[in-house]
PDB file of C-alpha atoms and ligand atoms in Angstrom:
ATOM      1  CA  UNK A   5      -4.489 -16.212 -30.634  1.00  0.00           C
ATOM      2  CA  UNK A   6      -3.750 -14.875 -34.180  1.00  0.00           C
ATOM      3  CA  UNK A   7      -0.163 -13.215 -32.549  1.00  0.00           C
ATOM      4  CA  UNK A   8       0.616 -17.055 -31.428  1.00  0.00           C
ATOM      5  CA  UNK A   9       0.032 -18.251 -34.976  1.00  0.00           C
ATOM      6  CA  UNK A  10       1.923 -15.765 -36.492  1.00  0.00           C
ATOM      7  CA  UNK A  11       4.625 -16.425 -34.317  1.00  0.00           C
ATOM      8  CA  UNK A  12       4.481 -19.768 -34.299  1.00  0.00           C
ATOM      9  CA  UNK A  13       4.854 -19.747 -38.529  1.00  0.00           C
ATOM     10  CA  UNK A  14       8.006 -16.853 -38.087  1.00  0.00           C
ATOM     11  CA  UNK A  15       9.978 -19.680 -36.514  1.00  0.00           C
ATOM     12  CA  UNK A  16       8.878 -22.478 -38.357  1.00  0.00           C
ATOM     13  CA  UNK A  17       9.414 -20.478 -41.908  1.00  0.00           C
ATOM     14  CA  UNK A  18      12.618 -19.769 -40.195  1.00  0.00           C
ATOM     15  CA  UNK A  19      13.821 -23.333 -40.007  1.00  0.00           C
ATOM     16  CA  UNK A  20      12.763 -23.992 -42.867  1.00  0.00           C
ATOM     17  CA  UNK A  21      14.895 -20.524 -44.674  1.00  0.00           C
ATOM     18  CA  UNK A  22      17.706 -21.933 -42.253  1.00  0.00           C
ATOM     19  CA  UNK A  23      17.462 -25.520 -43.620  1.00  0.00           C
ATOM     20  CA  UNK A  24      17.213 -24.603 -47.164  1.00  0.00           C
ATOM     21  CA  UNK A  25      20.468 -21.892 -46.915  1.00  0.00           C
ATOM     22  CA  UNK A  26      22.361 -24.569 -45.314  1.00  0.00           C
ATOM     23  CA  UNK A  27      21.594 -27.597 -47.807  1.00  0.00           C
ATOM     24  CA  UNK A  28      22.297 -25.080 -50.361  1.00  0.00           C
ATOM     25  CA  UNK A  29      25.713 -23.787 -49.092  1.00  0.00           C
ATOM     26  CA  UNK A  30      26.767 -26.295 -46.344  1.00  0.00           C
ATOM     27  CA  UNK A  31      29.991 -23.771 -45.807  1.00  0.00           C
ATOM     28  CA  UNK A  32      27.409 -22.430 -43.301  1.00  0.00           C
ATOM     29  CA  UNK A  33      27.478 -25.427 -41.080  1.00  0.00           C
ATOM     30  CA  UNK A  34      30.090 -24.254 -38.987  1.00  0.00           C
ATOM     31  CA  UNK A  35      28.648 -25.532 -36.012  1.00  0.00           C
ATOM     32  CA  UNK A  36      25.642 -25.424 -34.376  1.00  0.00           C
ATOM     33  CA  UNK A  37      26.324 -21.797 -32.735  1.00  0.00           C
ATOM     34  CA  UNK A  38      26.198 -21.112 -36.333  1.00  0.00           C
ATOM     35  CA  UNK A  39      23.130 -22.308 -36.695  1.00  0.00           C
ATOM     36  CA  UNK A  40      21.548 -21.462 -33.854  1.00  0.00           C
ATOM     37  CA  UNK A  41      22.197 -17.654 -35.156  1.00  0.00           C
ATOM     38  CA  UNK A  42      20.821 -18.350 -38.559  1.00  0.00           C
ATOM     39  CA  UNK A  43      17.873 -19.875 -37.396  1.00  0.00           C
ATOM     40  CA  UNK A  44      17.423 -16.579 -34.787  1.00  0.00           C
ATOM     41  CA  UNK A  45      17.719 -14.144 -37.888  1.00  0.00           C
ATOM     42  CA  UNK A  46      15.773 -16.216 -39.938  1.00  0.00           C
ATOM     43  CA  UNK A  47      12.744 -16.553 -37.759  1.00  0.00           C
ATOM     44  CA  UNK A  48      13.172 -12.483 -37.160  1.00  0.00           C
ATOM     45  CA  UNK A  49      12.860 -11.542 -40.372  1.00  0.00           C
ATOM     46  CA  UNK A  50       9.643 -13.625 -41.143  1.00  0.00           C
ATOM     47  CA  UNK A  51       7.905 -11.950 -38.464  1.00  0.00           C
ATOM     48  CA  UNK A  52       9.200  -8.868 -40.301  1.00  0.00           C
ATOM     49  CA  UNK A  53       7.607  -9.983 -43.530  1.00  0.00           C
ATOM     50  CA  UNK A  54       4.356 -11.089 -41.319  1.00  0.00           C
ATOM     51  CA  UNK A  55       4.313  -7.993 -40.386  1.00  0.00           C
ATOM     52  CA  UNK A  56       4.086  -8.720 -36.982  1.00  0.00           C
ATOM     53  CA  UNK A  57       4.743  -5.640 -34.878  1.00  0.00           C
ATOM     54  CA  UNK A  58       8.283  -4.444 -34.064  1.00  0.00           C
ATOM     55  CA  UNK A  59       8.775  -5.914 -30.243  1.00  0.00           C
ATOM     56  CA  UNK A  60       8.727  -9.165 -31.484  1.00  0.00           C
ATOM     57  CA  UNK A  61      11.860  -9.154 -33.827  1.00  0.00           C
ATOM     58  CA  UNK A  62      13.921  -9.382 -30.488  1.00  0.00           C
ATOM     59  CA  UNK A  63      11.664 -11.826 -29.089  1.00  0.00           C
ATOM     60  CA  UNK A  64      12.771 -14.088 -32.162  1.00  0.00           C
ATOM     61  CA  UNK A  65      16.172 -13.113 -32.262  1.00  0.00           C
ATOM     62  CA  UNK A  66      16.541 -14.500 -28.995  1.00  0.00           C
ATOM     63  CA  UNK A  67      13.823 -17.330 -28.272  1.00  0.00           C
ATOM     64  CA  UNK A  68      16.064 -20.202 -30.032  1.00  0.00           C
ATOM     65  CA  UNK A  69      19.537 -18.602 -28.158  1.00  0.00           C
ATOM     66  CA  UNK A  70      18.015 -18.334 -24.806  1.00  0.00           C
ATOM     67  CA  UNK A  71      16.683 -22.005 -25.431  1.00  0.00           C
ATOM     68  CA  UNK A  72      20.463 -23.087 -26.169  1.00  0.00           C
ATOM     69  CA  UNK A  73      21.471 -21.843 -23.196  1.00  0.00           C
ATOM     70  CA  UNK A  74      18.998 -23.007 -20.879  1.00  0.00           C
ATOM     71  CA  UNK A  75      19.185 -26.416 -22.059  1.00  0.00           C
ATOM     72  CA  UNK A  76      22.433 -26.272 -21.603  1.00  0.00           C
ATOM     73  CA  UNK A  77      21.855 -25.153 -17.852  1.00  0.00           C
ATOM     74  CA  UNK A  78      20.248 -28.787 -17.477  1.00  0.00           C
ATOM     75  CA  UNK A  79      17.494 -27.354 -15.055  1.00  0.00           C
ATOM     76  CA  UNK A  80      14.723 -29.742 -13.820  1.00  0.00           C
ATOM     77  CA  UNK A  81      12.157 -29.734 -16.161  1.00  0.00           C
ATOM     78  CA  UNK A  82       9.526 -29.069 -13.365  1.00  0.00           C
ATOM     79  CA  UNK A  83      11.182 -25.450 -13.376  1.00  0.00           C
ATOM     80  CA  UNK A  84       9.801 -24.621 -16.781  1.00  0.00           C
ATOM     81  CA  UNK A  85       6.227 -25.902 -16.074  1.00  0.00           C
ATOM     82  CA  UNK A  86       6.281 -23.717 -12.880  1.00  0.00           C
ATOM     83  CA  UNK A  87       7.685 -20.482 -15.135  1.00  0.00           C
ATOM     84  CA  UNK A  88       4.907 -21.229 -17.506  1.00  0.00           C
ATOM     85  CA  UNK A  89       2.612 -21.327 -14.862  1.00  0.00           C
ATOM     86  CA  UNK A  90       3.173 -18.488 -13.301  1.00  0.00           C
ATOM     87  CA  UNK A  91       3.476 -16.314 -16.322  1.00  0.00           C
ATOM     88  CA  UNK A  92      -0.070 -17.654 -17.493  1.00  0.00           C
ATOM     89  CA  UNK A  93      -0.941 -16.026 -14.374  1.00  0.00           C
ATOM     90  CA  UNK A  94       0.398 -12.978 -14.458  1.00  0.00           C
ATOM     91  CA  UNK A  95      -0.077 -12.306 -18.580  1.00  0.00           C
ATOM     92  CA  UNK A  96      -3.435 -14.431 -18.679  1.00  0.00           C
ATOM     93  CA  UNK A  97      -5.102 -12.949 -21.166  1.00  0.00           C
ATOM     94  CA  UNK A  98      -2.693 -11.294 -23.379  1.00  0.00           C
ATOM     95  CA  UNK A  99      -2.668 -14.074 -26.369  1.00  0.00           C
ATOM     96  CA  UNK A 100      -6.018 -13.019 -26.945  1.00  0.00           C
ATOM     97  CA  UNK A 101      -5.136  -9.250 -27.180  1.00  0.00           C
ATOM     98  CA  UNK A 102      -5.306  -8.146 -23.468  1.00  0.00           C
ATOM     99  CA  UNK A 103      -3.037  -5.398 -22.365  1.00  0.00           C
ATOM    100  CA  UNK A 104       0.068  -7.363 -20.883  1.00  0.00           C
ATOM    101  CA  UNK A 105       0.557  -5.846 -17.068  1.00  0.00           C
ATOM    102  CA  UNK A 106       2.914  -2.747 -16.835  1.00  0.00           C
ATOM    103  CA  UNK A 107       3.260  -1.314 -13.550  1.00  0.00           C
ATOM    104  CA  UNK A 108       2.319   2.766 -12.843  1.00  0.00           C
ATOM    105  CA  UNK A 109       4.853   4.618 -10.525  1.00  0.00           C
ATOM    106  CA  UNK A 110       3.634   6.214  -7.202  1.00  0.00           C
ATOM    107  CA  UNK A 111       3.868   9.874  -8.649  1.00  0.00           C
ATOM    108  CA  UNK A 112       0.755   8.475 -10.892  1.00  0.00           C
ATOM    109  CA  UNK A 113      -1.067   7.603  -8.147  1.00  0.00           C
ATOM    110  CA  UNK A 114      -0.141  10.550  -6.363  1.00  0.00           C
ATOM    111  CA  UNK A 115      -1.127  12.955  -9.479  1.00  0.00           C
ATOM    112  CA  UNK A 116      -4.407  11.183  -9.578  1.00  0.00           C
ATOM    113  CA  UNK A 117      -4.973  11.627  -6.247  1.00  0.00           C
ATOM    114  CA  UNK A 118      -4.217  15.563  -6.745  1.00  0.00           C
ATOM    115  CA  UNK A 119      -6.809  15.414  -9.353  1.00  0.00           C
ATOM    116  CA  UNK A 120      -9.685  13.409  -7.465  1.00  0.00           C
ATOM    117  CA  UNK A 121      -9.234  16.598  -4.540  1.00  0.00           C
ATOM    118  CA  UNK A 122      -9.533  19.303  -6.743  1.00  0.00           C
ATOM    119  CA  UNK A 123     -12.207  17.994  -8.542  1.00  0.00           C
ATOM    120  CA  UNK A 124     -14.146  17.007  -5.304  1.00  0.00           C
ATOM    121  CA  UNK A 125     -14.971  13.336  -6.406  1.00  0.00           C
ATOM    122  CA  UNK A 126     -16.916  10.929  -4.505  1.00  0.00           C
ATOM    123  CA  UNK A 127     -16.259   7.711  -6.869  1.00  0.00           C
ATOM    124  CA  UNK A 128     -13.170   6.490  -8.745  1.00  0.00           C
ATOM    125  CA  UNK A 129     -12.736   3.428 -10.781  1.00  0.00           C
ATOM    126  CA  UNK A 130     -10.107   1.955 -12.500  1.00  0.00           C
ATOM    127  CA  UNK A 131      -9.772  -0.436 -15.776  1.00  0.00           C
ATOM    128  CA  UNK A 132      -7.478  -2.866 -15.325  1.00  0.00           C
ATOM    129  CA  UNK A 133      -5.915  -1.998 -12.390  1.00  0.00           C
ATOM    130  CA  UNK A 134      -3.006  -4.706 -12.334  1.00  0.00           C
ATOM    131  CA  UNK A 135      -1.886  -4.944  -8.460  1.00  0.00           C
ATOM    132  CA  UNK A 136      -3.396  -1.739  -7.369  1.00  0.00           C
ATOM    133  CA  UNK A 137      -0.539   0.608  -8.062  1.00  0.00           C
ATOM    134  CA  UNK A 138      -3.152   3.308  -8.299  1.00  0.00           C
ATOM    135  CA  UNK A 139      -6.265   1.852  -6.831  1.00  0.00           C
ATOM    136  CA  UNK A 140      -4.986   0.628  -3.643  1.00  0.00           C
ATOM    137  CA  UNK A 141      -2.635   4.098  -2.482  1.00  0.00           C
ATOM    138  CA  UNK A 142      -6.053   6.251  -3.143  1.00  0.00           C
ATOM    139  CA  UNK A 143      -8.374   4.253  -1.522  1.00  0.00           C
ATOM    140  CA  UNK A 144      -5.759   4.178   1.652  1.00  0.00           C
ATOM    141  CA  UNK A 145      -5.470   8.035   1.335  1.00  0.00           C
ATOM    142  CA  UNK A 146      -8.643   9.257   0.253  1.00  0.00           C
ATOM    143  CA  UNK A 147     -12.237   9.406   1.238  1.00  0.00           C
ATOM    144  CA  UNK A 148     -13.546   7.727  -1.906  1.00  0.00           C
ATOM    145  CA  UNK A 149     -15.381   4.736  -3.419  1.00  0.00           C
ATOM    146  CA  UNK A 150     -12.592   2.982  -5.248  1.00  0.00           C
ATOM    147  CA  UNK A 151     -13.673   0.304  -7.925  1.00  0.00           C
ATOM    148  CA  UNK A 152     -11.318  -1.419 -10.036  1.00  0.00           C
ATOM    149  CA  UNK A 153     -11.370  -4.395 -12.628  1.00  0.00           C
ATOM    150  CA  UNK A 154      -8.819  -6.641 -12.880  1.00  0.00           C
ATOM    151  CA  UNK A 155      -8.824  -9.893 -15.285  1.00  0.00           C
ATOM    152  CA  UNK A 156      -5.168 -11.315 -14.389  1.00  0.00           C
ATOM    153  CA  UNK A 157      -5.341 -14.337 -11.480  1.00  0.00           C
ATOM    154  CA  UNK A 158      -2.014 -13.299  -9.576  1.00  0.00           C
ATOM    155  CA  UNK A 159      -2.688  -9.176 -10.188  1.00  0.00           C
ATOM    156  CA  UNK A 160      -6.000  -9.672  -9.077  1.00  0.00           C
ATOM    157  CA  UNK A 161      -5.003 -11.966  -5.858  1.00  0.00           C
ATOM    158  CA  UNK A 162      -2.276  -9.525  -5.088  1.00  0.00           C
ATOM    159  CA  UNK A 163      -4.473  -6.599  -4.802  1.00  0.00           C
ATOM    160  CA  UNK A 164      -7.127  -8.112  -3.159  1.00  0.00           C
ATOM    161  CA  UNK A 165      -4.939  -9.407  -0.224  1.00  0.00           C
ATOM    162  CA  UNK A 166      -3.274  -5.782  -0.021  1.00  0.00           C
ATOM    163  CA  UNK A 167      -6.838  -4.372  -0.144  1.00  0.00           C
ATOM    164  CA  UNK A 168      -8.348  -7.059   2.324  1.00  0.00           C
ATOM    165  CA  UNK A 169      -8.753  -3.756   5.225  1.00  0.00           C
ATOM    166  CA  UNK A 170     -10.097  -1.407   3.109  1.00  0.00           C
ATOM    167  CA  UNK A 171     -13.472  -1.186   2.795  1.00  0.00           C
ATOM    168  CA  UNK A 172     -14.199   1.380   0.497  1.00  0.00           C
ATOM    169  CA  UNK A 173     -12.151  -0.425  -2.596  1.00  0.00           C
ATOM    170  CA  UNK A 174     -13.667  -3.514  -4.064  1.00  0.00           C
ATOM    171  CA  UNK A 175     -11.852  -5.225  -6.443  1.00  0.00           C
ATOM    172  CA  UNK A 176     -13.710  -7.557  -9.140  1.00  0.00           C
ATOM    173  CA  UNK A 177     -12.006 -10.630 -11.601  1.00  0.00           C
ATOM    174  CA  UNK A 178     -13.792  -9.647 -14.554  1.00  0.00           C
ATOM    175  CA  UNK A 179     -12.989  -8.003 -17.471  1.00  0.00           C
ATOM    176  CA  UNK A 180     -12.739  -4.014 -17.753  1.00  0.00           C
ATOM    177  CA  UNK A 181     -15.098  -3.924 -21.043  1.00  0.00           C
ATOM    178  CA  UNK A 182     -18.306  -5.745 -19.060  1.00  0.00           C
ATOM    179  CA  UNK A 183     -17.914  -2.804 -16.575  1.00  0.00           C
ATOM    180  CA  UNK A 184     -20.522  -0.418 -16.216  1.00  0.00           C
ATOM    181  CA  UNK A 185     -18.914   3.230 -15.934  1.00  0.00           C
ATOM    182  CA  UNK A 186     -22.335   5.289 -15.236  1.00  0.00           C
ATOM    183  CA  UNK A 187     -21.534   5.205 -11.474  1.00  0.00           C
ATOM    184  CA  UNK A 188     -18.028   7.121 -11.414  1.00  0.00           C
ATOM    185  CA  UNK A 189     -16.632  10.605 -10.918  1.00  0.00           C
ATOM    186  CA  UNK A 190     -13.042   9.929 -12.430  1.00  0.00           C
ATOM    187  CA  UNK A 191     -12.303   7.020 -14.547  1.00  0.00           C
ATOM    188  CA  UNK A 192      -8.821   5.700 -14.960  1.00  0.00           C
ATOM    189  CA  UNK A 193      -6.935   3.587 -17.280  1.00  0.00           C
ATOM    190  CA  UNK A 194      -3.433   2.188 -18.299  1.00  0.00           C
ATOM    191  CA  UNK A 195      -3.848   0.179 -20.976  1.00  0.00           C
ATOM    192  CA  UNK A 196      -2.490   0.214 -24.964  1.00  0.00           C
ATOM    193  CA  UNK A 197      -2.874   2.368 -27.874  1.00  0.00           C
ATOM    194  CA  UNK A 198      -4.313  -0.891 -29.746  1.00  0.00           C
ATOM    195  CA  UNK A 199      -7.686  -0.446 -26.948  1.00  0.00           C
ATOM    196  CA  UNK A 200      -7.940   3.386 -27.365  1.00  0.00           C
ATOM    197  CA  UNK A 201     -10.482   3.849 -29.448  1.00  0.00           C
ATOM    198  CA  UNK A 202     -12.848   0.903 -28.336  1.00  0.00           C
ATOM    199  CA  UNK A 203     -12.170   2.491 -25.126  1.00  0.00           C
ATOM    200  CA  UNK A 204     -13.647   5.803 -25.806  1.00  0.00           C
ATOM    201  CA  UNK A 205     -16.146   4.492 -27.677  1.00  0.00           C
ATOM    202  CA  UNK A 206     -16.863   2.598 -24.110  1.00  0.00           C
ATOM    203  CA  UNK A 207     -16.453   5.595 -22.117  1.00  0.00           C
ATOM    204  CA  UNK A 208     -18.508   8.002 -24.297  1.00  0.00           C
ATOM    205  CA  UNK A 209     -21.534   5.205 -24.191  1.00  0.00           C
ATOM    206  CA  UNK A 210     -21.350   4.836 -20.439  1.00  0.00           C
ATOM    207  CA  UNK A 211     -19.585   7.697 -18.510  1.00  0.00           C
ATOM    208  CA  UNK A 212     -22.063  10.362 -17.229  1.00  0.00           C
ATOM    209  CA  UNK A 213     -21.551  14.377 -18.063  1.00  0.00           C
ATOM    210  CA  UNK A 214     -19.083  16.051 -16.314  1.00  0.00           C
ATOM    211  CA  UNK A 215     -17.435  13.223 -15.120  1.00  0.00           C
ATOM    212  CA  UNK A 216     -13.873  12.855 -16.584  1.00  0.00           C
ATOM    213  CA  UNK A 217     -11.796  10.224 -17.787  1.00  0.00           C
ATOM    214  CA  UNK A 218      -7.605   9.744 -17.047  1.00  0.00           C
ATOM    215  CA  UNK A 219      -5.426   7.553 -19.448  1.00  0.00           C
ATOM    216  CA  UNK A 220      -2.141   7.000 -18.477  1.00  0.00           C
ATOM    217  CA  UNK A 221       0.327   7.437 -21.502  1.00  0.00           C
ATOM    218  CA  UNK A 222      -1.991   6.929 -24.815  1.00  0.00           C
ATOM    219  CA  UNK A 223      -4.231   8.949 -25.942  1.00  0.00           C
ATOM    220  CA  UNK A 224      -7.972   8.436 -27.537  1.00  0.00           C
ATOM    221  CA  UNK A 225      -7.946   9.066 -31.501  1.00  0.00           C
ATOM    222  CA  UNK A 226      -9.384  12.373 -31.928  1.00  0.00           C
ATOM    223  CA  UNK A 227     -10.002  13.110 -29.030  1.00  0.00           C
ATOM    224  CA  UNK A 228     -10.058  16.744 -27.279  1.00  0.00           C
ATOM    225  CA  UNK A 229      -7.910  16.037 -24.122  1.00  0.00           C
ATOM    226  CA  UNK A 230      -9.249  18.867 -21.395  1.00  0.00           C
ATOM    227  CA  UNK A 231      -5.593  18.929 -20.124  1.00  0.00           C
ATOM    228  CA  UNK A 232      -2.451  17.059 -19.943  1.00  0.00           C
ATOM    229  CA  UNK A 233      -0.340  15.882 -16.803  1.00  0.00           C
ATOM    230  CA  UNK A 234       3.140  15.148 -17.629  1.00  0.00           C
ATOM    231  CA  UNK A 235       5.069  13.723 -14.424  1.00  0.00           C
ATOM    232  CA  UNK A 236       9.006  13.126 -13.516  1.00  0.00           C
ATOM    233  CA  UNK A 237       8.661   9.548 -13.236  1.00  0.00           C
ATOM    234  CA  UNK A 238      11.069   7.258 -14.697  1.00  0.00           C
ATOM    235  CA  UNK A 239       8.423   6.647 -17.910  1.00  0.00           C
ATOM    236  CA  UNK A 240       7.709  10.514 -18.137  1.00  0.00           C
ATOM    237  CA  UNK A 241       3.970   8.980 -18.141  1.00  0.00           C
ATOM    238  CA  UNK A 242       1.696  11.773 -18.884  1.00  0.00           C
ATOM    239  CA  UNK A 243      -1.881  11.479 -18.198  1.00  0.00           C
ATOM    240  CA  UNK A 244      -4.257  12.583 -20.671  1.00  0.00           C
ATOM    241  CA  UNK A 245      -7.109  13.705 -19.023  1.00  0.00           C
ATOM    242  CA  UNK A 246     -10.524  13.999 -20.552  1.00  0.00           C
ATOM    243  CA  UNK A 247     -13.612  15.977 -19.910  1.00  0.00           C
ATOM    244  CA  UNK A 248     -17.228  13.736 -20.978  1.00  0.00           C
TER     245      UNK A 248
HETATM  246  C1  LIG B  15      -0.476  -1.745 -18.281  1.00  0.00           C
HETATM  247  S1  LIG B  15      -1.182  -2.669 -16.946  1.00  0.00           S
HETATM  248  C2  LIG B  15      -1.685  -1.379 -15.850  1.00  0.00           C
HETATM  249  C3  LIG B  15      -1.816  -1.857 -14.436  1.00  0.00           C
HETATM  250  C4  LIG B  15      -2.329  -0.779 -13.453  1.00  0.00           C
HETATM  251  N1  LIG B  15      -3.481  -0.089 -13.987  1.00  0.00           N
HETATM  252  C5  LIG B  15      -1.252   0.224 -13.163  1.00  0.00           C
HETATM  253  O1  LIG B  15      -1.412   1.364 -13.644  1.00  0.00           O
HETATM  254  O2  LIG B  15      -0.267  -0.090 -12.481  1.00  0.00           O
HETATM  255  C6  LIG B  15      -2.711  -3.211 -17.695  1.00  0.00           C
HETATM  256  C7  LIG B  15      -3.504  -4.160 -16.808  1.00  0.00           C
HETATM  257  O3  LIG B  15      -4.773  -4.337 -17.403  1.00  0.00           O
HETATM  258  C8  LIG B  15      -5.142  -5.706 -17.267  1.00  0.00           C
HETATM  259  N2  LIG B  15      -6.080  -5.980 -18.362  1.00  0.00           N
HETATM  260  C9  LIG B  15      -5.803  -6.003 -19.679  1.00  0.00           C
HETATM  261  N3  LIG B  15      -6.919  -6.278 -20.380  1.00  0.00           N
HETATM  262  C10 LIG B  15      -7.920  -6.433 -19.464  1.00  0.00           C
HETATM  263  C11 LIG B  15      -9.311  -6.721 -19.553  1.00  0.00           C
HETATM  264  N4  LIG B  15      -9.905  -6.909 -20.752  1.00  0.00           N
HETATM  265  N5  LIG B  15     -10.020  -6.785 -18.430  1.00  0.00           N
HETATM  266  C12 LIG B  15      -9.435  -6.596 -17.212  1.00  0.00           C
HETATM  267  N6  LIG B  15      -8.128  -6.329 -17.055  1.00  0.00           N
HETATM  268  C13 LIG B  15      -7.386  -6.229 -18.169  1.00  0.00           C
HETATM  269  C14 LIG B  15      -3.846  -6.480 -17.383  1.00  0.00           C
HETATM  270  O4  LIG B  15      -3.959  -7.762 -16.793  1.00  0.00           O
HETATM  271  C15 LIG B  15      -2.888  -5.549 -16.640  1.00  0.00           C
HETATM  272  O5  LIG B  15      -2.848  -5.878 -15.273  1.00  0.00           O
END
């Protein structure tokens, strides 16, 4: 909730930075295009100073634009309320810090599923598992107990319909961090550097010896990764894989 704030008060503090310039020097008032721009670069670098992080200097330098535009479009209002809706649904818990949903390729799933052979698992489960990029390919493919946690309404209803004949992977609405981990072989994750180390702190508390644990692109601070998969895919993921 703390990110809304903060962005909330970049683009307020930038209207009133715009304001202020423009009463001061009303040369600026070109037009509203003018404006528009000011207010854009305005509201960017407050979030600068609020230190917000990077990714959201482009969000500002574009939110009051892109609002130009589409209200220029004249769309039915409806539209917006159904956007809004379904991006609730898809990003639902992200305002209060939840990874936001990225998608893995198939040459993940596939170099997971390499993985779970050689190392002869029985039990696989994975945190946040989106719309079963991973989950739902292994459980089709391999002869394994597939759990995975998913806290998103339309990434969760997605892969439960495309898991609906496969019996050995359930999929539960919950969140990953009231998961118990004691019951799994191979553990896997794609989630955010910002998580990492509550995440191991999670994994070391829960996971059993022996058993080993697979992030997708971020690492756990100072941690001793047992080895490291990097893949061709478009994101050159590489999977850090760890040995409890
Ligand atoms: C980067 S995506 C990865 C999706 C999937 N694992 C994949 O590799 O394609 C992260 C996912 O974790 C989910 N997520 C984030 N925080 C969560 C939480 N606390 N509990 C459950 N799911 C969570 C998000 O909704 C999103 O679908």
């Amino acid at each position: 909730m703390i990110t809304l704030v903060k962005a909330l008060t970049a683009q307020v503090l930038g209207l009133m930075l715009t304001s202020t310039l423009t009463l001061l020097s009303p040369a600026l008032l070109h037009g509203p295009g003018y404006l528009v721009l000011l207010q854009a670069a305005a509201a960017a670098l407050c979030s600068y100073i609020l230190r917000q992080p990077y990714w959201w200097v482009p969000i500002h330098l574009l939110f009051v634009p892109s609002a130009m535009i589409m209200f220029t479009l004249q769309l039915p209002p409806g539209l917006y309320l159904l956007a809004l809706l379904l991006l609730a649904l898809v990003f639902w818990g992200t305002v209060q810090g939840d990874v936001p949903l990225f998608l893995s390729s198939a040459a993940v799933a596939n170099a997971i599923a390499a993985i779970i052979e050689r190392e002869n698992a029985q039990s696989f489960a994975e945190l946040g598992a989106g719309v079963g990029s991973v989950a739902v390919p292994l459980a089709q493919n391999l002869p394994i107990i597939v759990k995975a946690w998913e806290r998103a309404p339309l990434p969760w209803l997605i892969m439960a319909w495309r898991c609906r004949k496969l019996p050995n992977l359930s999929v539960k609405r919950a969140s990953l961090w009231d998961g118990n981990l004691a019951g799994y072989n191979i553990v896997f994750a794609f989630l955010s550097p910002a998580v990492m180390a509550d995440l191991g702190q999670k994994i070391s508390g829960e996971m059993l010896p022996g058993s080993l644990f697979i992030s997708s692109c971020f690492p756990i601070p100072d941690w001793h990764a047992e080895s490291l998969v990097t893949l061709k895919d478009r994101r050159r993921t590489t999977l850090f894989c760890y040995r409890l």
